């Protein structure tokens, strides 16, 4: 879908509505730097990127772009708008509020929904950035253009999903619990098999339920036994209950859990400290390092300075990642160990709070263990999860282990019945945990399987991306070579192509043959201009893939670093490869603009020039010139009449603007004669007024700008002579036209300051009747 | 979004062969997710956590006695 027109109002550099009137054709737009030509490209980017403009992101971190999008001097009541009109009559209109929010209307948005920014707009800085980028950055830039971005999204989502499964399944905690149950099982059942453990529980069931003919399934068996033992305990003597409770306390492995936390902390510190020290050393030169990684075979190690192969460095990075993963595992282990300690301390606290052990506790609390009970009562076990220091661990050992020891000693004096009850109770508890752990182990195994499956799937998706990338890249590479040979005929740089490195994920690079020698990177051999030329070929090859969709292509100042010869070749490239497309070329290079006007002929191309941008209130303006003086010169050889006439037309338009700016009042003429004044009318008046009002600085004073007066007089004389040229022969016309062009250009130039480059009307000088250039070198009195 | 989704079926099938303990429910759900929102946008953590829980529930019927293939590719 071709664009018919782009209208801007108070958007970027635009003030009142200004229209890029493409009429669905291709166009070359000339404008000096800062004239506002890129504002039209910004409008297209704004639409394609959903309200973002990339080059504004530097200054505002991607946020608050409205500060750059809305003209800073938008008057109250005026709207910031952009409107894109399409060949089929549809339109897209966007109104942007000062806070950056926008509303859009029109059916034209449907047409642009499927356009890709990178295949629609190409700016000079983006070309340079692409070639300078690393393999990974090239991959990121090209992936959307290859049409594979959605696959990269799939791969990344899969990676995140695997992490999420790991977290949601609480795999680490489950593994820790399984290990703990295994340890208890070994202590209680020795090396007994699962069958033997179950048999032991069944035997206990028969012992406590003599009259029952059947034994339920294992877990129910444990539950029935637990209830029965609790009932028997309730019926037993106070002394027996005290001993069973103390037995439970005696078996709490506080010492073991403290040791586990300490051991995990030591392991963590052992891994963490040297790693952080090394990371700090590596991080400092990381910028230089990363820069070299994409292009060099070897790099200098930032730590020791030795040259090492890139592959070795990459292997090192891999091992570092594994070390970091190990630390994450250590952190998880420590966290779980602390959790187990917390739970044990909570059990200790609740067990010692039971009425069954109150008398025993009261006795000890008045003796040597007073401090221990005070400490236990004040202890917030839950708080340890976030603050479990070595001091806390020492306090637990010093204050609480004596309590456990006391319980162990007292439990030894228990009557046989109580001891048996306690032993059976523990056997049942551990048996129940063993049965439960089997389910937990099965859940953990399922989670591990799922994580491994997702890992395989991500690997498969990345392989799919690699295969597809290579296929598309092979096709594009043929176009790149074709375009390169147009831009660089007879140059010994050939076989330019993109490739997907086999040994690196998420990477794309450029290969070429330089004087018969294969090169892995354009950086190694190509000049700056050639690199940019290569970048242009790559993006044009991408854009060419959408040829059948007839979408426009905007090239914004893409030939800055091209020399004259190669700039000329661009014309051939555009005509050969994009002859059927709508192409909008924007340039600040007047010489190239003139060349393009001469070379891009035919009904499909139009040409427009912008006036220099002066201030935000005036905004972007199209030049009314029919052509530039260079255009006029270009016609001297073949059509000197047209050359002279063009110079006259330029003067007609430009001098009317000058007269308006300098408030030159001309006598009123009847009807439309006012609009038909010629350059001679203006020059006559400027010449007369200039003697009094046009001044240039001479030391501390101002004197009449004699050069300008002479130039005005000369230009006026030649213009009058040109108007009467009918009697001149063809041979005389050419030199006369040439003299006229020179004189006219000179006369207009003198309104601009040779020092600051600004027009004499640029700023108000002292006193309301004076205007001057920026530096005050020249001035005019109204 | 591309409607060329056959590759997803193929890649999920390949991964399933390596991990036969993965259930039909997981395979079916993964295909649906990959053809849908997983290829359209980066999934936020909360949604990702819900998907993870759903998949873990789908794995509940996995027959752990089938055994896994110990190597990939």
Short mmCIF file of C-alpha atoms in Angstrom, two decimals, chain A residues 453 456-457, chain B residues 9-22 27 67-73:
data_model
loop_
_atom_site.label_atom_id
_atom_site.label_comp_id
_atom_site.label_asym_id
_atom_site.label_seq_id
_atom_site.Cartn_x
_atom_site.Cartn_y
_atom_site.Cartn_z
CA UNK A 453 11.51 -32.16 28.65
CA UNK A 456 14.93 -30.48 25.22
CA UNK A 457 12.09 -28.54 23.69
CA UNK B 9 4.29 -30.55 16.57
CA UNK B 10 7.53 -31.99 15.21
CA UNK B 11 9.78 -30.46 17.88
CA UNK B 12 7.41 -31.38 20.74
CA UNK B 13 7.28 -34.93 19.35
CA UNK B 14 11.08 -35.13 19.26
CA UNK B 15 11.39 -33.93 22.85
CA UNK B 16 8.70 -36.41 23.93
CA UNK B 17 10.65 -39.29 22.41
CA UNK B 18 13.64 -38.38 24.58
CA UNK B 19 11.39 -38.05 27.65
CA UNK B 20 8.72 -40.78 27.39
CA UNK B 21 7.58 -40.20 31.00
CA UNK B 22 5.98 -36.95 29.85
CA UNK B 27 2.30 -32.88 25.20
CA UNK B 67 11.99 -45.01 32.55
CA UNK B 68 13.77 -42.21 30.75
CA UNK B 69 16.26 -42.15 27.92
CA UNK B 70 19.44 -40.95 29.52
CA UNK B 71 20.88 -38.99 26.63
CA UNK B 72 19.60 -36.20 24.40
CA UNK B 73 19.68 -36.18 20.63
#
